[in-house]
mmCIF file with all atom_site columns, C-alpha atoms in Angstrom:
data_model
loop_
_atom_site.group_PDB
_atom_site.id
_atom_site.type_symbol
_atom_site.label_atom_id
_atom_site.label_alt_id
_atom_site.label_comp_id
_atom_site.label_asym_id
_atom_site.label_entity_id
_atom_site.label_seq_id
_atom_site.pdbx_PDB_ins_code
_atom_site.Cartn_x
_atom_site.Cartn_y
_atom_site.Cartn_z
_atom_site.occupancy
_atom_site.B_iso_or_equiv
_atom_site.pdbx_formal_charge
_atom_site.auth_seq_id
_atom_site.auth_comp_id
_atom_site.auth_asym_id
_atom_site.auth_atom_id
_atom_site.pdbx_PDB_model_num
ATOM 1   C CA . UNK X 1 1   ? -196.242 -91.668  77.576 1.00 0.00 ? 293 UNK X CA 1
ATOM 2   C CA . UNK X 1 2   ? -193.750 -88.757  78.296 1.00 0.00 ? 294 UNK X CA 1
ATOM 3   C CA . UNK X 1 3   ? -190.137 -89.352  80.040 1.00 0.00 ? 295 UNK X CA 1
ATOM 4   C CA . UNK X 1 4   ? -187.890 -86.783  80.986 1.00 0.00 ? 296 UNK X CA 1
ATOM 5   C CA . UNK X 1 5   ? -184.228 -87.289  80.977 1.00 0.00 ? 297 UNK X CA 1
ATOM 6   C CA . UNK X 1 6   ? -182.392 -84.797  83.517 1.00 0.00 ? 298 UNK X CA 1
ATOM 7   C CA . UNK X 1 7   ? -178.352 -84.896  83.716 1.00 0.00 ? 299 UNK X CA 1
ATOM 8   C CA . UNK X 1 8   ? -177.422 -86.396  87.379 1.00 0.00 ? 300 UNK X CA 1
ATOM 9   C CA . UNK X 1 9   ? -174.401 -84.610  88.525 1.00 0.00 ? 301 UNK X CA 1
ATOM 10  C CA . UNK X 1 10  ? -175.090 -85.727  92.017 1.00 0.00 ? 302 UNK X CA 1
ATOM 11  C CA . UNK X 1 11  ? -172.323 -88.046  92.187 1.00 0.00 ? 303 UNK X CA 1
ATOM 12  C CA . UNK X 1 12  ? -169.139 -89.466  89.758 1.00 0.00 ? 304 UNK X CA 1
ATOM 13  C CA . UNK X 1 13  ? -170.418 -92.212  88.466 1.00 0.00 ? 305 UNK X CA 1
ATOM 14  C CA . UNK X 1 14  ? -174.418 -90.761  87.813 1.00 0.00 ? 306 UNK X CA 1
ATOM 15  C CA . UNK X 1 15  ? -175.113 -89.533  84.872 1.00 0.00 ? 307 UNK X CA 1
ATOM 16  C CA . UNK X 1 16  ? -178.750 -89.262  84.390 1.00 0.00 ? 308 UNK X CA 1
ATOM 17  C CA . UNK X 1 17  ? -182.031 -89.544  85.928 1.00 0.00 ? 309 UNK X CA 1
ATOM 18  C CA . UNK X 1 18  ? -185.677 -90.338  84.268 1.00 0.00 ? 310 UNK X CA 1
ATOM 19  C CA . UNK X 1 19  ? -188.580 -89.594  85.704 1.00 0.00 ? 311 UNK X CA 1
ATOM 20  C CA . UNK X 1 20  ? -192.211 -89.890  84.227 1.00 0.00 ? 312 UNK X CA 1
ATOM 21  C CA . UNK X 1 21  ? -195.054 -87.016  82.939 1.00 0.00 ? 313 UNK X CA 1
ATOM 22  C CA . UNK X 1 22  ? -195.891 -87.823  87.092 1.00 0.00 ? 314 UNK X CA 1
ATOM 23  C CA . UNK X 1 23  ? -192.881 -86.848  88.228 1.00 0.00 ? 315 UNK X CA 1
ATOM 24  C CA . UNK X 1 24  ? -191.846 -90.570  89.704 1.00 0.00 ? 316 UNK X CA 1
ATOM 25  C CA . UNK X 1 25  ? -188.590 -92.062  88.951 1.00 0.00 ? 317 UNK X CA 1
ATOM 26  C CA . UNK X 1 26  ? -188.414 -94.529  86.255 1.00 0.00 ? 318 UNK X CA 1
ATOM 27  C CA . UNK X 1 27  ? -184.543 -94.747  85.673 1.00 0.00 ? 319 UNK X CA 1
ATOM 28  C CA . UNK X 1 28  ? -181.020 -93.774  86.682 1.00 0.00 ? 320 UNK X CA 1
ATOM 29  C CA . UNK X 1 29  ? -178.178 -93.913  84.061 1.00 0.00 ? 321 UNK X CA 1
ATOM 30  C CA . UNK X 1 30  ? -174.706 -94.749  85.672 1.00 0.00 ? 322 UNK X CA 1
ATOM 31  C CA . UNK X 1 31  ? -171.389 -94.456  83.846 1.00 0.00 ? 323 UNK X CA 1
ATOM 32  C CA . UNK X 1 32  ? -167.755 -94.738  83.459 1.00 0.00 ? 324 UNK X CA 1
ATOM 33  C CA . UNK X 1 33  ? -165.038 -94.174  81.238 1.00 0.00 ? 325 UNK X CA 1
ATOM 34  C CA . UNK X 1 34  ? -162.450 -96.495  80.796 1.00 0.00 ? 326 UNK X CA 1
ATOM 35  C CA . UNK X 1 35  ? -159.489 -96.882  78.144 1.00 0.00 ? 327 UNK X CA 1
ATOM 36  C CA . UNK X 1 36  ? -161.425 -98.080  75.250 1.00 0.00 ? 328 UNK X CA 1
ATOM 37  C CA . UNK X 1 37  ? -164.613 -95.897  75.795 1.00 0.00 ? 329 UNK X CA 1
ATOM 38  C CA . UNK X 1 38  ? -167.334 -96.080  78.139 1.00 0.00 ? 330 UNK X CA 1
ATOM 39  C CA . UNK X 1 39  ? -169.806 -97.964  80.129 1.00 0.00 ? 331 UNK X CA 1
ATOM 40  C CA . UNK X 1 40  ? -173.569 -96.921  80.494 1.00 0.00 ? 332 UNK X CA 1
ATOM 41  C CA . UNK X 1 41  ? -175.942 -98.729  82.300 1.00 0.00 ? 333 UNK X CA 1
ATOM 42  C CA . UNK X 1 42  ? -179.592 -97.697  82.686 1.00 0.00 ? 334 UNK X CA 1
ATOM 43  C CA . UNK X 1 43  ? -181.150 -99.161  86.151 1.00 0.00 ? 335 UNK X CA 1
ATOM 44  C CA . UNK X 1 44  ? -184.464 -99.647  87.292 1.00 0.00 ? 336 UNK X CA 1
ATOM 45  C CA . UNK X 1 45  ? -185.750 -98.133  90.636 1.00 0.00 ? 337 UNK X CA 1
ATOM 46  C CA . UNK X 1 46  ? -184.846 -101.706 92.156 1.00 0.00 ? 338 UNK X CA 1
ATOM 47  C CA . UNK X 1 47  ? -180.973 -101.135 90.778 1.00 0.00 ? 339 UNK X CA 1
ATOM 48  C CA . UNK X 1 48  ? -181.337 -103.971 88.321 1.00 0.00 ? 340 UNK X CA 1
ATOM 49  C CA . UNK X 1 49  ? -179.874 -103.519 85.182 1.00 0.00 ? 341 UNK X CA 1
ATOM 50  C CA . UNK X 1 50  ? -182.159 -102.865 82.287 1.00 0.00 ? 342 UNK X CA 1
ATOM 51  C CA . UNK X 1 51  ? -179.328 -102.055 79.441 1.00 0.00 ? 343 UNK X CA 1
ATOM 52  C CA . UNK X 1 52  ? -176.174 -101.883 79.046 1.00 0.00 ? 344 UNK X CA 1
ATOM 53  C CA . UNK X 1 53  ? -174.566 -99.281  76.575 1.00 0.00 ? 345 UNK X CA 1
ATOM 54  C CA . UNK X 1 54  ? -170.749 -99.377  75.248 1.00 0.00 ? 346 UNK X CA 1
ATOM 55  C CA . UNK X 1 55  ? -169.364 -96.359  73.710 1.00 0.00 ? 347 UNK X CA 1
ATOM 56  C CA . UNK X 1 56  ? -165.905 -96.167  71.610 1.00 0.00 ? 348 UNK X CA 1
ATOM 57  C CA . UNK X 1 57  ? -165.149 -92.621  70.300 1.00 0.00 ? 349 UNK X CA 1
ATOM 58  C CA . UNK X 1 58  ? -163.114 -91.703  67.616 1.00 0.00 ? 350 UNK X CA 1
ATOM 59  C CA . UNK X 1 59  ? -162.170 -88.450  66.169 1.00 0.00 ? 351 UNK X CA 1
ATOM 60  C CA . UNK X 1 60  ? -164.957 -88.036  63.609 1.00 0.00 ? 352 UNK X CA 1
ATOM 61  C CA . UNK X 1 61  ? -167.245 -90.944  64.872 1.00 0.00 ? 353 UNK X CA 1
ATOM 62  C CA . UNK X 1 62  ? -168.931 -92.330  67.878 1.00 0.00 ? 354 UNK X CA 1
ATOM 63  C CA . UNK X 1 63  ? -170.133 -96.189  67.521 1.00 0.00 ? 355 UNK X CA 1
ATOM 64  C CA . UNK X 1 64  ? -172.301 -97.620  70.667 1.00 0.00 ? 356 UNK X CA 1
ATOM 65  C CA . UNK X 1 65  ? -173.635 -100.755 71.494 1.00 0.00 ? 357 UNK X CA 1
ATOM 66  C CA . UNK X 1 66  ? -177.252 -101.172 72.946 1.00 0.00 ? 358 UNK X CA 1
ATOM 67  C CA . UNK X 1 67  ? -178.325 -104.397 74.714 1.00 0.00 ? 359 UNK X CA 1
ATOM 68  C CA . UNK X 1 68  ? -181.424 -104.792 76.653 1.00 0.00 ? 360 UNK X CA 1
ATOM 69  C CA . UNK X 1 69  ? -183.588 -107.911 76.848 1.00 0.00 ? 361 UNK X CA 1
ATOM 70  C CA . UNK X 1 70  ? -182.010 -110.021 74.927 1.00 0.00 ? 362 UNK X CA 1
ATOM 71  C CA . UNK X 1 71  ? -181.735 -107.635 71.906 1.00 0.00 ? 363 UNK X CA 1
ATOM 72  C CA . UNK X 1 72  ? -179.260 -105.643 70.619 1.00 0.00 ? 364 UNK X CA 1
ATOM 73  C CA . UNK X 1 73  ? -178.520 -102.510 68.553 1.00 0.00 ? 365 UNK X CA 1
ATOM 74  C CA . UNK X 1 74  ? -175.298 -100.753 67.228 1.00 0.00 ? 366 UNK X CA 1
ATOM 75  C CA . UNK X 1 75  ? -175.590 -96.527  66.738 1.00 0.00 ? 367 UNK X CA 1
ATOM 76  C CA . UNK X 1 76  ? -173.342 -95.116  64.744 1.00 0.00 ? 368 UNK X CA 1
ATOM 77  C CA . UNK X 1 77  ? -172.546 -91.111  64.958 1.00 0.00 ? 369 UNK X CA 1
ATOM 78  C CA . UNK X 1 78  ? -170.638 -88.825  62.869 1.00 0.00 ? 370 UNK X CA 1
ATOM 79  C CA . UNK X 1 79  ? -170.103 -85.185  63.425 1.00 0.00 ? 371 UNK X CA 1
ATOM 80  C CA . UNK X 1 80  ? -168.927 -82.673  61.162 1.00 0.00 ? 372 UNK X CA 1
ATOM 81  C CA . UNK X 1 81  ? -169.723 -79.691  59.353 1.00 0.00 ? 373 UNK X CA 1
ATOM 82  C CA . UNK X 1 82  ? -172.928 -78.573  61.891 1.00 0.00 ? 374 UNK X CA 1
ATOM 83  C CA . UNK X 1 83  ? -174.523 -82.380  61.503 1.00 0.00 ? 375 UNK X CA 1
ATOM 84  C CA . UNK X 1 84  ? -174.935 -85.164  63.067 1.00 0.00 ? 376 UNK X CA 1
ATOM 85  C CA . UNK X 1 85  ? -175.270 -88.812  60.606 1.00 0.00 ? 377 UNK X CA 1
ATOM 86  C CA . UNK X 1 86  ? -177.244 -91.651  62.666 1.00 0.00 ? 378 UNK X CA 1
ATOM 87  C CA . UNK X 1 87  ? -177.178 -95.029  61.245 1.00 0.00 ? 379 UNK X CA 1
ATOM 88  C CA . UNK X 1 88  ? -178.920 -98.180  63.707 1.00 0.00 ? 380 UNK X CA 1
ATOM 89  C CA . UNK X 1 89  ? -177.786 -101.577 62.945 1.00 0.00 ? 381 UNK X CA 1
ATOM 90  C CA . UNK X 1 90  ? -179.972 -104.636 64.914 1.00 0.00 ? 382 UNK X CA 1
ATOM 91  C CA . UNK X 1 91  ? -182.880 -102.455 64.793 1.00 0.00 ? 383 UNK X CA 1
ATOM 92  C CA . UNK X 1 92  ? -184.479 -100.855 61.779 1.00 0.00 ? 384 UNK X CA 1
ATOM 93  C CA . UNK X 1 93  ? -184.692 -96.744  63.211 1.00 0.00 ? 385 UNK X CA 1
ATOM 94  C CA . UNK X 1 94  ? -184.551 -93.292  61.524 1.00 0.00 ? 386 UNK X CA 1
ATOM 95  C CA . UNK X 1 95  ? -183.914 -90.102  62.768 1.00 0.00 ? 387 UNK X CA 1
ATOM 96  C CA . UNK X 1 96  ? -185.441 -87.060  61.309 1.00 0.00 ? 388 UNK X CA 1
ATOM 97  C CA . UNK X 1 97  ? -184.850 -83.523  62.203 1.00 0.00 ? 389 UNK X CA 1
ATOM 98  C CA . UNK X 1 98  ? -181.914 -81.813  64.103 1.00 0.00 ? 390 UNK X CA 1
ATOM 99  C CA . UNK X 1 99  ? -179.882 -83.894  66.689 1.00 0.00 ? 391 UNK X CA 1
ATOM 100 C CA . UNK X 1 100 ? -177.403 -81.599  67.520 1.00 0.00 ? 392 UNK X CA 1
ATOM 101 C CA . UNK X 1 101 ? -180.245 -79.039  68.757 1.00 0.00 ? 393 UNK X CA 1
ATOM 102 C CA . UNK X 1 102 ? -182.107 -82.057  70.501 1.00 0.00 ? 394 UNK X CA 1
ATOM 103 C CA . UNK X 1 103 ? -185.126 -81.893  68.706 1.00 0.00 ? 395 UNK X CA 1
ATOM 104 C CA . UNK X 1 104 ? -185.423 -85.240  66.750 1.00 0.00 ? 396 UNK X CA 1
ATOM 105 C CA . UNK X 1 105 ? -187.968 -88.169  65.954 1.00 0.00 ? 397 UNK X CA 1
ATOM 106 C CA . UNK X 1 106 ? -187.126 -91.948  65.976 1.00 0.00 ? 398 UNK X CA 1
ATOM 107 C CA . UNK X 1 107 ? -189.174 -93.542  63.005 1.00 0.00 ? 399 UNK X CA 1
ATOM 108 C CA . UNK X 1 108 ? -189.803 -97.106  62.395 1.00 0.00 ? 400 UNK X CA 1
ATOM 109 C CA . UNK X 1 109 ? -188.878 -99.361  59.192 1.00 0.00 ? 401 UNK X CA 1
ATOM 110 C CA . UNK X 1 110 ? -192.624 -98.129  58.400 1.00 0.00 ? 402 UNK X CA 1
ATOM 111 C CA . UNK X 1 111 ? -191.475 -94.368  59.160 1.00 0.00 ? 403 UNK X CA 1
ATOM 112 C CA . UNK X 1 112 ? -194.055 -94.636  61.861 1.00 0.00 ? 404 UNK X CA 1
ATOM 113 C CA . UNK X 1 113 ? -193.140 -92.116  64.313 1.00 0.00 ? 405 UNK X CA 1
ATOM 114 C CA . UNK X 1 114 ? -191.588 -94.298  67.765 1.00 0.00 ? 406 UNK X CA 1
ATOM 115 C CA . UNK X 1 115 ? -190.445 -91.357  69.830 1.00 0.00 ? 407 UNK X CA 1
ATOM 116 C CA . UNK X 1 116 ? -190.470 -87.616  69.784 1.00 0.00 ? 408 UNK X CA 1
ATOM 117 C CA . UNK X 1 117 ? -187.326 -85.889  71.364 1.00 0.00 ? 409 UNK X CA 1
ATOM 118 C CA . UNK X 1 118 ? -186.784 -82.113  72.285 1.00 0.00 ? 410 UNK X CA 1
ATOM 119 C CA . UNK X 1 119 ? -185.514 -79.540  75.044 1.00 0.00 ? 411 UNK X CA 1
ATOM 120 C CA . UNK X 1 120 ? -188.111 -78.943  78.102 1.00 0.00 ? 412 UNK X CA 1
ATOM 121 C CA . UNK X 1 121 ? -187.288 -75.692  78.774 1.00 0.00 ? 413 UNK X CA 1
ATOM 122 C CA . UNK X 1 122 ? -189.300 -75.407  81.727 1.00 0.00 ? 414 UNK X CA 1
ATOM 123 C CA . UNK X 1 123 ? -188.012 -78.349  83.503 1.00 0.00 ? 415 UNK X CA 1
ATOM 124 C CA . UNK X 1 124 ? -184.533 -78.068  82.240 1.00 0.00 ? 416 UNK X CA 1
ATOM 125 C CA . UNK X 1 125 ? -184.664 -81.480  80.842 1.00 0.00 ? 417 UNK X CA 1
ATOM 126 C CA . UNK X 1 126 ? -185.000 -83.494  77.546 1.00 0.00 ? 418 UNK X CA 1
ATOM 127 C CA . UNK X 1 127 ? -188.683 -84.725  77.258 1.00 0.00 ? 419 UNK X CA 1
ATOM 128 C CA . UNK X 1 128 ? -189.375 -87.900  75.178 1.00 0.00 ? 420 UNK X CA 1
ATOM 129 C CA . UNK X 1 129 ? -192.765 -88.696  73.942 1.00 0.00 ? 421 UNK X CA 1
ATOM 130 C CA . UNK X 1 130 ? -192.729 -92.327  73.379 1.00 0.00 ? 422 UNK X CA 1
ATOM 131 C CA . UNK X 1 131 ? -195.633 -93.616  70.956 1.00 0.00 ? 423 UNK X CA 1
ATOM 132 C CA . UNK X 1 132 ? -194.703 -96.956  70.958 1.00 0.00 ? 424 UNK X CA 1
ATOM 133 C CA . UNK X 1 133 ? -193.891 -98.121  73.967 1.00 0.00 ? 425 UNK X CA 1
ATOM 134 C CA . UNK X 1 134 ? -192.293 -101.323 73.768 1.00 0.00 ? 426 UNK X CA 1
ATOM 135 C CA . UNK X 1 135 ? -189.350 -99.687  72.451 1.00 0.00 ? 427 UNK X CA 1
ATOM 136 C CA . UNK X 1 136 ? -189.071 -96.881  75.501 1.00 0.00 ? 428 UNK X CA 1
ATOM 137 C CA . UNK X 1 137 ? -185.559 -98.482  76.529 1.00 0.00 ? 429 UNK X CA 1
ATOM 138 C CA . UNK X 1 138 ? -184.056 -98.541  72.824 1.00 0.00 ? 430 UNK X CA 1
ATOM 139 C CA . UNK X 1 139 ? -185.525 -94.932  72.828 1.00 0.00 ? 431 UNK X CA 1
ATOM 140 C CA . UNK X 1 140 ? -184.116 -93.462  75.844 1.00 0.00 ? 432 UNK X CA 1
ATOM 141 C CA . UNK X 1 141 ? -180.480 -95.421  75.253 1.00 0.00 ? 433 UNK X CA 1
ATOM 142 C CA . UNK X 1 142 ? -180.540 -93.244  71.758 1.00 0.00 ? 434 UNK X CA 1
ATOM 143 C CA . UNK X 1 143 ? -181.551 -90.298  73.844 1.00 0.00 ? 435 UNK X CA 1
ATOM 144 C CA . UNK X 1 144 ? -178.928 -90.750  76.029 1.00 0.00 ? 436 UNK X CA 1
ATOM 145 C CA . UNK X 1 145 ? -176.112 -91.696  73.317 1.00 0.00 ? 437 UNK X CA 1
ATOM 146 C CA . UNK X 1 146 ? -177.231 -88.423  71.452 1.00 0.00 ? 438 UNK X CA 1
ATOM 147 C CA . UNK X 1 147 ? -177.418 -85.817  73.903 1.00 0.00 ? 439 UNK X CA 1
ATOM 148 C CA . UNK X 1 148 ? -174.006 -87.383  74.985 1.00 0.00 ? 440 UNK X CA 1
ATOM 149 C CA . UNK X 1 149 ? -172.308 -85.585  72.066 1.00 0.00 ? 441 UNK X CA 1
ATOM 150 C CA . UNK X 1 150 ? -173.867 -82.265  73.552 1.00 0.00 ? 442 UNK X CA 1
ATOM 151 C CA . UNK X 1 151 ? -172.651 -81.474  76.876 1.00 0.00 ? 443 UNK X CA 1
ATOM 152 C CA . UNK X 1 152 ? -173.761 -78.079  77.007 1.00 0.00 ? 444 UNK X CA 1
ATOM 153 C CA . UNK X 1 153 ? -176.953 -76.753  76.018 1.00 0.00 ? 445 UNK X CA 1
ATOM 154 C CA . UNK X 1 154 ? -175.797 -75.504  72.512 1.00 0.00 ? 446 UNK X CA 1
ATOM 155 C CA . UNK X 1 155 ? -174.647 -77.697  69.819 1.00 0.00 ? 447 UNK X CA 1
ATOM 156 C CA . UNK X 1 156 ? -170.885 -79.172  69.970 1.00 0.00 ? 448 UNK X CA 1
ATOM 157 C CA . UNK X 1 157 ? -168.829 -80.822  67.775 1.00 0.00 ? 449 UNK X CA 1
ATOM 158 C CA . UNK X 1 158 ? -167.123 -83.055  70.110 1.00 0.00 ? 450 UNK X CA 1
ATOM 159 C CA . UNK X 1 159 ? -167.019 -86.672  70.601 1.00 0.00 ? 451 UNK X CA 1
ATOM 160 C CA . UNK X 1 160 ? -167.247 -88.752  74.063 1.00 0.00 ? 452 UNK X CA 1
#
């Protein structure tokens, strides 16, 4: 199954929407910053809320919190020197390959490939393959925290 993450810039508090290899909606991603970080949600089509994300940003580091039914998962993201270091705690994923460029896999404990992450050029979007679908929200909430640290197209070195 294919997903493909757009940024939303429709309103203030949208941030992204998801839409399937059909082209239907699947998911809007709200947001807002406050003084310790920020608030993500990812919605359904019916508005309900399907996960919540909480980001806190420091200078060299960017720690979120995942929840969605009834699990939960802390990413942790460090920046420096043209890389990106991804650690999960809750739920046992890898990266491999090149965040900052947005072309990445999620592995398993089993490094069993879960998702497949890069640029859609032609749809100006981020396109994730999904393999094992049970994790899709876990998936796209790393999809979203990552391509949060690049705002632009090209790599940045910046923290949300």
């Amino acid at each position: 199954m294919k997903l493909y993450l757009q940024r939303d810039i429709s309103t203030l508090s949208a941030r992204y929407q998801v839409a399937d290899e059909k082209g239907k909606l699947r998911y809007t991603v709200t947001g807002k910053r406050n003084p310790s970080g920020e608030s993500i949600r990812i919605c359904d089509t019916a508005g309900n809320t399907v996960c919540k994300i909480r980001s806190i940003g420091f200078t060299a580091l960017s720690v979120y919190s995942i929840s969605a039914g009834g699990e939960s998962m802390r990413l942790n993201i460090a920046v420096g020197n043209g890389r990106a270091a991804i650690r999960f705690r809750g739920i046992s994923f890898y990266v491999r390959g090149d965040v900052l460029m947005g072309s990445y896999s999620i592995l398993d404990a089993d490094t069993a490939v879960v998702c497949t992450v890069g640029k859609d050029f032609a749809r100006d979007c981020t396109q994730l393959m999904l393999h094992q679908t049970e994790r899709e929200i876990f998936c796209l909430a790393t999809a979203i925290c990552i391509d949060s640290l690049n705002v632009c197209q090209t790599p940045a070195l910046q923290m949300t």
